[in-house]
Coordinates of C-alpha atoms in Angstrom, one line a residue:
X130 CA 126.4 29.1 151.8
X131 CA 128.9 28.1 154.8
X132 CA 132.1 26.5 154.4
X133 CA 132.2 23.2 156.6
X134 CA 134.9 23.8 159.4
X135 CA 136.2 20.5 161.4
X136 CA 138.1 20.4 164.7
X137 CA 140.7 17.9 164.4
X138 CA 141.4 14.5 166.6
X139 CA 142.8 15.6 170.3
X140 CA 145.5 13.0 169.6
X141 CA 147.0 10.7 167.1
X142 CA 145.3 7.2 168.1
X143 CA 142.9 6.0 165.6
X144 CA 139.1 7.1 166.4
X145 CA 137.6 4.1 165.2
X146 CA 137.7 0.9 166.8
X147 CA 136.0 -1.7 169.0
X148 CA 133.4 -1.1 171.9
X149 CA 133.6 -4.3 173.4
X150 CA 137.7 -4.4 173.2
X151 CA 137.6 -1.7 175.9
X152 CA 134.6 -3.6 177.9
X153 CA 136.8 -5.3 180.2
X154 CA 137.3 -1.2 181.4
X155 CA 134.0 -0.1 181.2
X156 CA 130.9 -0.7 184.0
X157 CA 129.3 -3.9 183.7
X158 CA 126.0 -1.1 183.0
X159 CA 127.7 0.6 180.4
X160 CA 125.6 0.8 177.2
X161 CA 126.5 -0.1 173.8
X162 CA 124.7 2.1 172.0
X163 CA 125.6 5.0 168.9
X164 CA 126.6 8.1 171.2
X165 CA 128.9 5.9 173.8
X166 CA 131.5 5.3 171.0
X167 CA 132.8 9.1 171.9
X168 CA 133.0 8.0 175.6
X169 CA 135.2 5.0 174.4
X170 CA 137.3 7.3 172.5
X171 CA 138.1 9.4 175.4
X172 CA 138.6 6.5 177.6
X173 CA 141.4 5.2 174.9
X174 CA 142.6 8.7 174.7
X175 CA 143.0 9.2 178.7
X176 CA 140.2 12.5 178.9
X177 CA 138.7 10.5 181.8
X178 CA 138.6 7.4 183.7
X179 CA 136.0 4.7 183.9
X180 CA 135.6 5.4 187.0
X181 CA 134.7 9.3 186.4
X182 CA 132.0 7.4 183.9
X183 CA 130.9 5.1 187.1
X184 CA 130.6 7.4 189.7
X185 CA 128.0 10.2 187.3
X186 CA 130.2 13.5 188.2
X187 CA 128.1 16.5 186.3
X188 CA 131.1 19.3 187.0
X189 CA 133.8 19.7 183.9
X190 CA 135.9 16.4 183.1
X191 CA 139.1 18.0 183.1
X192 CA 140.9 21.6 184.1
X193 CA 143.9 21.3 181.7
X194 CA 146.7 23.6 180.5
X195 CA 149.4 21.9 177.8
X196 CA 148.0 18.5 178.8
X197 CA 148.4 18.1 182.4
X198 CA 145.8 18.1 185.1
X199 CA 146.1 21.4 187.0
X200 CA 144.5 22.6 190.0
X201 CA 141.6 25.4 189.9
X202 CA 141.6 26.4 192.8
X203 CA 143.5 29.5 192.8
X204 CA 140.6 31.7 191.4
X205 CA 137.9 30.7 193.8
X206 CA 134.6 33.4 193.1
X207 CA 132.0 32.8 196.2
X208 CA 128.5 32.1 194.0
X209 CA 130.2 31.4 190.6
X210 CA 131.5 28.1 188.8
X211 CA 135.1 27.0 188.7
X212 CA 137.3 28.8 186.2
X213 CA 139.3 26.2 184.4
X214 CA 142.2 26.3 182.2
X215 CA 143.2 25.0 178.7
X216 CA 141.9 25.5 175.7
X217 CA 138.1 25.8 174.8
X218 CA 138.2 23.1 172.7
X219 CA 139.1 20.7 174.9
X220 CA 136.3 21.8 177.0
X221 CA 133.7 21.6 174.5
X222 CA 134.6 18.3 173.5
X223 CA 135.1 17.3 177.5
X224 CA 131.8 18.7 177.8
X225 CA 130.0 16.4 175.2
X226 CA 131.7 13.6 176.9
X227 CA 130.2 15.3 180.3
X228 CA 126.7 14.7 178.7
X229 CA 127.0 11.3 177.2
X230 CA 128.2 10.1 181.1
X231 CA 125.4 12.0 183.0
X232 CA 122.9 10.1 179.8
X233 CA 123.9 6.9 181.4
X234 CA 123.2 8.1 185.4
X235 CA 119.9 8.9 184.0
X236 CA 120.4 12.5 184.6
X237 CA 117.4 14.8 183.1
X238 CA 118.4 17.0 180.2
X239 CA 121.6 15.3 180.0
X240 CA 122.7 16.3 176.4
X241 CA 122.2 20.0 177.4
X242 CA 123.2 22.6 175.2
X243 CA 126.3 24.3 176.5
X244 CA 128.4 27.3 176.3
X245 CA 132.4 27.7 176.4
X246 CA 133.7 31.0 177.9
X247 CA 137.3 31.8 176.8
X248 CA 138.6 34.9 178.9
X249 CA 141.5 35.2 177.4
X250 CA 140.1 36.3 174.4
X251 CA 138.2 39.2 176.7
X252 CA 141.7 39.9 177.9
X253 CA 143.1 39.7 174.5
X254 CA 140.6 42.1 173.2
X255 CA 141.9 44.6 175.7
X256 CA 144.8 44.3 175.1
X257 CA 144.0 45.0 171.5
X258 CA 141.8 48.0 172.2
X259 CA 144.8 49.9 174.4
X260 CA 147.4 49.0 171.6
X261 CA 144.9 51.2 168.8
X262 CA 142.8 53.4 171.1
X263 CA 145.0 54.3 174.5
X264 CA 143.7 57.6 175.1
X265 CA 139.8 56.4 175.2
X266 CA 138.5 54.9 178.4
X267 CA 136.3 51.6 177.2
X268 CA 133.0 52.1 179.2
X269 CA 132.0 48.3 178.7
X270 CA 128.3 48.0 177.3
X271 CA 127.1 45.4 179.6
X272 CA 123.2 44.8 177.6
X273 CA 126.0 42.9 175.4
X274 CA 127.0 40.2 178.1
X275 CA 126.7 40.9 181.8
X276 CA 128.4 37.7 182.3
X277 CA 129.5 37.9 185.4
X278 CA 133.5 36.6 185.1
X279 CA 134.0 39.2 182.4
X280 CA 132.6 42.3 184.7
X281 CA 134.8 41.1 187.1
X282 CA 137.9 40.6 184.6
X283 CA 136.8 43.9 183.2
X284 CA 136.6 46.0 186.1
X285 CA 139.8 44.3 187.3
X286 CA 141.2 45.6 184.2
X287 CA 140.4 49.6 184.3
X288 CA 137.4 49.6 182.1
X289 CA 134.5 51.3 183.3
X290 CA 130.8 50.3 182.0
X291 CA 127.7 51.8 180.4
X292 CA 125.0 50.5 182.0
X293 CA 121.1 51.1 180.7
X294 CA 119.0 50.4 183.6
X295 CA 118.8 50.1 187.6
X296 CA 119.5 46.6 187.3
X297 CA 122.3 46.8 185.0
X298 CA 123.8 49.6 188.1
X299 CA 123.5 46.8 190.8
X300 CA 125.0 44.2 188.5
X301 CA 127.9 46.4 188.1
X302 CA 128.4 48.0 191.8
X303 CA 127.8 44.5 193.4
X304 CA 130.7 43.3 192.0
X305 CA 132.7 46.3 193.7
X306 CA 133.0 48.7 190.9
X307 CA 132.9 52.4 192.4
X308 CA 129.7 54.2 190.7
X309 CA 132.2 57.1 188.9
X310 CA 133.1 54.0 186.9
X311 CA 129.6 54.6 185.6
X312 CA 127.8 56.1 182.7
X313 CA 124.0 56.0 182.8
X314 CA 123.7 55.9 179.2
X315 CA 119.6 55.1 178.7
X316 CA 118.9 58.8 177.1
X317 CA 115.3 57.7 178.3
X318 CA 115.4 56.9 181.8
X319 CA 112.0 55.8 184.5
X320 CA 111.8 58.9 187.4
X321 CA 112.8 56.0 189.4
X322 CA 115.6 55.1 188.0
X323 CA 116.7 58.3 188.1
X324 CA 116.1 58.8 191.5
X325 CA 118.1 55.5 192.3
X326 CA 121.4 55.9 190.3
X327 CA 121.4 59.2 192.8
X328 CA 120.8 57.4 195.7
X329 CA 123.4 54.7 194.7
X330 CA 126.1 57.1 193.4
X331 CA 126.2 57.5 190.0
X332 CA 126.0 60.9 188.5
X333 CA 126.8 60.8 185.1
X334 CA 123.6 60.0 182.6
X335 CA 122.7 60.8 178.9
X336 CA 119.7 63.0 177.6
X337 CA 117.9 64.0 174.1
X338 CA 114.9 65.7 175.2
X339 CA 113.4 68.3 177.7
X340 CA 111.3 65.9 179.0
X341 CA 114.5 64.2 180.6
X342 CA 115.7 67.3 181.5
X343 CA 113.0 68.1 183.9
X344 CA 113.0 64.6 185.4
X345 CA 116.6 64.9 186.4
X346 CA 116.1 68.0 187.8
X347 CA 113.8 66.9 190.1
X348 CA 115.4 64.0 190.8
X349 CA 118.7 64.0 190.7
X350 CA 120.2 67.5 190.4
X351 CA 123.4 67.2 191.2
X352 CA 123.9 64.8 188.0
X353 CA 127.0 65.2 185.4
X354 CA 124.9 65.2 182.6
X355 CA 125.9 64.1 178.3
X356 CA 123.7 65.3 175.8
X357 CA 123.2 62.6 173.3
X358 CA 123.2 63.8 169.5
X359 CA 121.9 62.3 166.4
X360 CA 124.6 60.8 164.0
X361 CA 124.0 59.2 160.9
X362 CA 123.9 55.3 161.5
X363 CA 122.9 53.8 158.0
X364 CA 125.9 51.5 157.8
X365 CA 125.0 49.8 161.2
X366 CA 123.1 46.7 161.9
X367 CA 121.0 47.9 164.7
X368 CA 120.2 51.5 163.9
X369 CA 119.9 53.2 167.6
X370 CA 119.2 56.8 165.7
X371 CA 115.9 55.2 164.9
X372 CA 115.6 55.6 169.2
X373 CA 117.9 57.7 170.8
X374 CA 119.6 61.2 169.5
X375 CA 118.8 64.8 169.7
X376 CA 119.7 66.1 165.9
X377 CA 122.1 68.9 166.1
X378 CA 119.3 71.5 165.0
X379 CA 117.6 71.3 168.9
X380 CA 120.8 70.9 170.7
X381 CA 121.3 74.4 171.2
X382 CA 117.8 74.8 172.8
X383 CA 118.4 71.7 174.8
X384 CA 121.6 73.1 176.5
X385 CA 119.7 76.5 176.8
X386 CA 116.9 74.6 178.8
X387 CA 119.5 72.5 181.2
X388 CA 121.1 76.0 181.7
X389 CA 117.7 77.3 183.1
X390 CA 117.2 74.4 185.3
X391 CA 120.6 75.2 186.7
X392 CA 122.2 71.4 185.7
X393 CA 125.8 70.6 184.8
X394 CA 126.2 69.0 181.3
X395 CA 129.4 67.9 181.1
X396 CA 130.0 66.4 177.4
X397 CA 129.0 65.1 174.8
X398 CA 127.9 61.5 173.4
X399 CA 127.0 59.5 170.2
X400 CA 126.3 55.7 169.0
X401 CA 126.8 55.1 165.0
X402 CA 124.8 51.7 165.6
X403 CA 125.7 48.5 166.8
X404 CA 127.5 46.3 164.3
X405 CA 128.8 49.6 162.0
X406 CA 130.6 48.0 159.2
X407 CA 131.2 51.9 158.0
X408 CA 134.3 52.9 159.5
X409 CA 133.8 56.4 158.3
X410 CA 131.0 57.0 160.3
X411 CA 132.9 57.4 163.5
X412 CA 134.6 60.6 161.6
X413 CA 131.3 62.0 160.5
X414 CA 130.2 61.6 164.0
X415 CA 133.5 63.3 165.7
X416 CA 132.4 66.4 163.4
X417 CA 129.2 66.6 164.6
X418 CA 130.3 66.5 167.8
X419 CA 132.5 69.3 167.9
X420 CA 129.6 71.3 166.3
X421 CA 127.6 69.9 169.6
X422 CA 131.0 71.3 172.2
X423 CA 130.7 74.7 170.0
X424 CA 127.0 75.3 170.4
X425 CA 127.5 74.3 174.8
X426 CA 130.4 77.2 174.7
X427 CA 127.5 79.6 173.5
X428 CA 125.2 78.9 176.0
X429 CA 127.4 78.7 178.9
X430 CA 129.1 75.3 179.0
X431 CA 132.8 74.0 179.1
X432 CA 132.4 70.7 178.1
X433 CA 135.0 68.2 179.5
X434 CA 134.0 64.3 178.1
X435 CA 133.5 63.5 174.7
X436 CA 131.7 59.7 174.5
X437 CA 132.6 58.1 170.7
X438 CA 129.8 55.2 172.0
X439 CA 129.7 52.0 170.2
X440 CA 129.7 49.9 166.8
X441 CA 133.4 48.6 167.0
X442 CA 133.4 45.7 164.9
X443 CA 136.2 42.9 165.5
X444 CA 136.8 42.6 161.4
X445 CA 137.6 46.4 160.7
X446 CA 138.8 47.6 164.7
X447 CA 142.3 48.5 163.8
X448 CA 140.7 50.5 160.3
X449 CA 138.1 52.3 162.7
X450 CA 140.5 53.2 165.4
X451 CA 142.7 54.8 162.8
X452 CA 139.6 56.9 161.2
X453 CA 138.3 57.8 164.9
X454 CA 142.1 58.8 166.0
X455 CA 142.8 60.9 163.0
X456 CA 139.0 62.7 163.2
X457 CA 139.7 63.3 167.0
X458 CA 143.0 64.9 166.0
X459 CA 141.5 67.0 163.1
X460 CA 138.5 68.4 165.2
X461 CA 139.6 68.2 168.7
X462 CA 143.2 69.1 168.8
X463 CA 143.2 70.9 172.1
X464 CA 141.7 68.4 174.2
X465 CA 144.5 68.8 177.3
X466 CA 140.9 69.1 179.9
X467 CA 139.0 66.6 177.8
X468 CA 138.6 62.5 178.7
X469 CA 137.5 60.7 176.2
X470 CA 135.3 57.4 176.5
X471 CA 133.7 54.7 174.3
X472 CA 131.1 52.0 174.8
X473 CA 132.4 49.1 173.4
X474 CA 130.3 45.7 173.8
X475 CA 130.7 42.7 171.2
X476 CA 134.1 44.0 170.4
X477 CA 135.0 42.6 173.9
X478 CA 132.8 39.1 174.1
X479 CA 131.7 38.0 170.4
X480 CA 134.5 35.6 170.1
X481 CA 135.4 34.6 173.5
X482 CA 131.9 32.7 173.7
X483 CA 130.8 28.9 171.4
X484 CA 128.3 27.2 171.8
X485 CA 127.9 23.1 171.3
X486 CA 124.1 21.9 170.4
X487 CA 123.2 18.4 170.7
X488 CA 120.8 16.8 167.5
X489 CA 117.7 16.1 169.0
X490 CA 116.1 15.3 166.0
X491 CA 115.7 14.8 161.9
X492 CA 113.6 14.7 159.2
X493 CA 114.2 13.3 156.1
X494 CA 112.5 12.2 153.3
X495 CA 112.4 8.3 153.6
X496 CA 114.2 7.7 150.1
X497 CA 116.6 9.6 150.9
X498 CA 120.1 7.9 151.0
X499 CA 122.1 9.0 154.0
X500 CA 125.3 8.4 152.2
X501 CA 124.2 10.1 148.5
X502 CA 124.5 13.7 149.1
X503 CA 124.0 13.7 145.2
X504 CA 120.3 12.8 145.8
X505 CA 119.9 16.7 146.6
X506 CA 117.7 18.1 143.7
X507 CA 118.5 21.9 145.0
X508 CA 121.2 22.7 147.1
X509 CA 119.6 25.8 148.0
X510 CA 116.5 24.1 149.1
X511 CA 117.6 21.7 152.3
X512 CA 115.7 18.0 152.4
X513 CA 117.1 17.2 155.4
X514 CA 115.9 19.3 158.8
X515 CA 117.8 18.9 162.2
X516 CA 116.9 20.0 165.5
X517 CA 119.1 21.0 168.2
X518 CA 118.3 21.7 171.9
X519 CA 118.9 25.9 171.6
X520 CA 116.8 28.1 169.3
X521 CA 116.0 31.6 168.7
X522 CA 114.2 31.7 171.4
X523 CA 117.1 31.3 173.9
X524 CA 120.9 32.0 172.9
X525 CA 120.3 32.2 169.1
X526 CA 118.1 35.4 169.8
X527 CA 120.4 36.9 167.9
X528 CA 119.5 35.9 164.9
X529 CA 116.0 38.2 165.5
X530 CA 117.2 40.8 167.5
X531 CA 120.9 41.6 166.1
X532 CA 121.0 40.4 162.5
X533 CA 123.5 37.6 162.7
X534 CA 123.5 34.4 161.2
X535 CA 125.6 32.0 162.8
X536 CA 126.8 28.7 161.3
X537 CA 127.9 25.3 162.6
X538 CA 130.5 23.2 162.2
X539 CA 130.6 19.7 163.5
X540 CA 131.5 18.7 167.1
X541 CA 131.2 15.1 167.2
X542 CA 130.2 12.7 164.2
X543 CA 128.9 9.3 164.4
X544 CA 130.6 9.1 167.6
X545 CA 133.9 10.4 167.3
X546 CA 135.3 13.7 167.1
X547 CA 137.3 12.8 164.3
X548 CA 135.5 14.6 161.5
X549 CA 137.5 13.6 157.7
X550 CA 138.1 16.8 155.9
X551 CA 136.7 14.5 152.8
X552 CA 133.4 13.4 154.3
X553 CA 130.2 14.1 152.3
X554 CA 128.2 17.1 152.7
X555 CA 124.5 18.2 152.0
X556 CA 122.7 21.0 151.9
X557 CA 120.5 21.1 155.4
X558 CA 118.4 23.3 157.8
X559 CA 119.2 23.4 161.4
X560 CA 116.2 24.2 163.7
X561 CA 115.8 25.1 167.5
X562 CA 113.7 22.8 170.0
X563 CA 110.5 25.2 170.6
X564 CA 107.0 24.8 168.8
X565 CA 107.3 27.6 166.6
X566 CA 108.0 27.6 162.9
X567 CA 110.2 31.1 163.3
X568 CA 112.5 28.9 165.7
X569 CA 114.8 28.2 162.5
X570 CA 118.8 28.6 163.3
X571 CA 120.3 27.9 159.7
X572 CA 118.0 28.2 156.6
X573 CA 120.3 26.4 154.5
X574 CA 124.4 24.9 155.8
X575 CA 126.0 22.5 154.8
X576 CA 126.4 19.6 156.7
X577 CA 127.6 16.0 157.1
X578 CA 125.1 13.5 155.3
X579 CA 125.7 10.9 157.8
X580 CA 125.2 13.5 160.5
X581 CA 122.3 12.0 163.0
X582 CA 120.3 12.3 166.2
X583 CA 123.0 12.5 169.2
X584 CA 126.2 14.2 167.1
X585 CA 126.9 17.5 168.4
X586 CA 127.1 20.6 166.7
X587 CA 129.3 23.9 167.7
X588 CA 128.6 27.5 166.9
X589 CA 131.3 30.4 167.6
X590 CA 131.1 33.9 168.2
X591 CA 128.3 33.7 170.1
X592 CA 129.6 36.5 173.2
X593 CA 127.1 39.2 171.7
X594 CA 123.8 39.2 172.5
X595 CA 122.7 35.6 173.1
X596 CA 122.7 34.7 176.8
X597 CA 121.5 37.9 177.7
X598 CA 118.2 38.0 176.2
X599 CA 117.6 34.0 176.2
X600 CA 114.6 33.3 177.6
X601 CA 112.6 29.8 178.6
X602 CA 109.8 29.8 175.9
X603 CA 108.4 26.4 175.8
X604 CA 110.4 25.5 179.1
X605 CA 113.6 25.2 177.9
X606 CA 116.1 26.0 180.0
X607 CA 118.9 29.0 179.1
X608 CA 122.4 27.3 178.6
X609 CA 125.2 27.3 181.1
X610 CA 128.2 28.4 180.7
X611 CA 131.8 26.6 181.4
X612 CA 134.4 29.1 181.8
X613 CA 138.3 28.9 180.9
X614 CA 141.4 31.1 181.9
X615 CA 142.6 30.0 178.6
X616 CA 146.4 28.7 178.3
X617 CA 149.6 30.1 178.3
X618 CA 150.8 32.9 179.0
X619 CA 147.2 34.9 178.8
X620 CA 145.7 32.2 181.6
X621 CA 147.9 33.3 183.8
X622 CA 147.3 37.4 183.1
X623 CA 143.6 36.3 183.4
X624 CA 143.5 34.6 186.3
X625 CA 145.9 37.0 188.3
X626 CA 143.6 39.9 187.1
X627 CA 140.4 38.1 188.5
X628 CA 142.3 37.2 191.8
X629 CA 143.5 41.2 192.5
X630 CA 140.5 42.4 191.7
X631 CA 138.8 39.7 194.3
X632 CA 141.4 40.7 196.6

């Protein structure tokens, strides 16, 4: 059962008030009805101007930092949408009032879903991962986000990237990233594929099989190859052992085999599962590994790279580093010749993405007394259904595909963004726009009983596998994104990262 969470008032003046008292400022169009009471608001709060309303703008209503109007024009990407500053709060509440004014132009689709990109908190993250892991290279897992503004921040930053697929290469190396920045890390790779990453640079790839083996050498011979080994990824999420990993028991005739087709493994590599919540997997893993460099010395091999992969949760990071540090020590103490990297993916993006939803619609049972949350017979069981414009289908695909089960909290209530910390609650369902009866968001939250069609609802931590595997089932469209530098002094690191990388 989720805990309600409220955003409070973006200023002291009273939300509640008058429509026609601010008429004589308002179009002589302008309509009076439910949702325009948060476009009043802002217009008594001084987010925007009637005019702004007038004139139907459909870009970001403000690009603010401490609460004065700056100008966002210093990181300028050819192709890409203005990178604003402040806080994402202000620009999830700017973009609701974005909506409401492009409603009364007429615009199609007007009450859009949205999402709010924070880089800061990508920069943060960094930040984080150098203060607890500095001797291990971050080889960012772009199938997580390849949002375009955080390659760029990303690359700008030293971090290199593990890329899956041919597509996933050009996404990287269009942006300017040299290909040794590179890890090829699909252990199960098209012949084509294969023979592109050569073509376009990049040597160094994964394997678990023979098959692979004989692909590459035909293909690509010259490649810098990691053998991927089988760890044990019960406490993850998504179990990628399921998929990928040789089990130590045929890594020696694996190595034997690339030493008769005269190619160059380099290393080693392993993946406890995206979303481990077992930090002692990493060190279970490390072992292993070691066991995999010993059985390459027998056969010929001097490995130099040891790749820890993925699963670093945000929750328990500083707890894993600490395992994963003190296992490296313990089983790799001489490691002068050997570079270390990880694959790191949600750790980076999870929490620097929200989303806001708009109600589309509600059912009810017609006795039902919007103000008696009470009237509930099982608080388990949800009587009321809303429906907002973004399902499972598009950026809540990872609630399928990656286990999660994101909650709301309310944006915008009855018009206002005011939301009373003692306003009544009831047990509700929140479902997504398509036809489909598996389209279901929230089984059971708790939400506003006076909540109703037009309020706006906001989901965070939604970086990690959403926008990347939306897709437009029914013909929705995916969500845009509005991006932020952030404020203070991490804007400022963010945006001077983007601009000498651009440089």
């Amino acid at each position: 059962m989720s805990q309600l969470e409220v955003l409070a008032a973006l200023s002291p003046v009273a939300f509640e008030y008058d429509v026609n008292a601010c008429s004589s400022s308002l179009p002589a169009s302008f309509p009076r009805s439910h949702q325009e009471r948060i476009l009043a608001n802002a217009l008594i709060n001084g987010l925007i101007t009637a005019p702004h309303i007038a004139h139907g703008h459909d870009t970001p209503l403000a690009n603010t930092q401490d609460g004065e109007a700056q100008d966002d024009a210093d990181v300028t990407i050819p192709g890409l949408p203005p990178l604003l500053r402040g806080h994402p709060n202000i620009h999830l509440r700017n973009g609701v009032i974005n909506a409401l004014h492009l409603a009364i132009a007429g615009e199609s689709d007007a009450e859009k879903a949205f999402f709010v990109a924070d880089l800061s908190r990508v920069l943060q993250q960094h930040k984080r991962w150098m203060a607890n892991l500095p001797e291990i290279q971050p080889f960012y897992a772009i199938k997580c986000n390849p949002d375009p503004f955080v390659l760029r921040l990303l690359a700008g930053l030293g971090a290199g990237f593990d890329c899956a697929s041919m597509g996933e290469i050009s996404q990287v190396t269009n942006v300017g990233v040299d290909p040794s920045r590179i890890v090829f890390a699909n252990p199960c790779k098209a012949v084509s594929f294969i023979r592109n990453a050569a073509k376009a640079g990049v040597d160094m790839m994964t394997f678990d099989n023979t098959d692979e083996l004989y692909k590459i050498a035909r293909c690509h011979p010259s490649a810098k190859l990691v053998v991927r080994i089988l760890t044990d990824d019960s406490k993850s999420l998504c179990r990628l052992g399921l998929k990928f990993g040789a089990p130590l028991v045929t890594v020696p005739s694996l190595l034997g085999k690339a030493k008769e087709l005269g190619l160059d493994v380099v290393g080693v590599s392993f993946h406890v599962g995206s979303g481990c919540y077992d930090s002692l997997a990493f060190a279970d893993a490390v072992m292993r590994a070691r066991s995999a460099f010993d059985m390459g010395k027998e056969v010929g091999y001097d490995f130099t790279l040891l790749d820890v992969g993925g699963g670093f949760e945000d929750d328990t990071f500083e707890t894993t580093a600490s395992i994963l540090k003190n296992a490296i020590n313990e089983h790799f103490p001489d490691r002068a010749h050997i570079r270390i990297i990880a694959e790191p993916g949600r750790f980076y993006v999870s929490k620097a993405f929200s989303i806001a939803v708009n109600v589309i619609a509600r059912r009810a049972p017609p006795t039902l007394e919007e103000d008696s949350p009470e009237d509930d017979v099982d608080p388990e069981h949800p009587r009321v259904m809303y429906y907002i414009n973004d399902g499972v289908y598009g950026s809540f695909n990872c609630i399928l595909f990656d286990h999660q089960a994101p909650q709301p909290y309310v944006l915008s209530l009855n018009g206002s963004f005011h939301v009373p910390a003692s306003v009544p609650l009831r047990a509700s369902s929140v479902w997504g726009p398509t036809c489909d009866s598996i389209d279901c968001v929230c089984p059971v939250t708790q939400l506003p009983s006076s909540l109703q069609v037009g309020d706006w609802l906001a989901f965070d931590n939604m970086g990690a596998y959403t926008l990347c595997a939306a897709s437009q089932f029914n013909g929705f469209d995916v969500s845009k994104v509005i991006y932020t530098a952030g404020s203070g002094v991490s804007a400022v690191e963010v945006r001077d990262v983007l601009r000498a990388f651009e440089s």
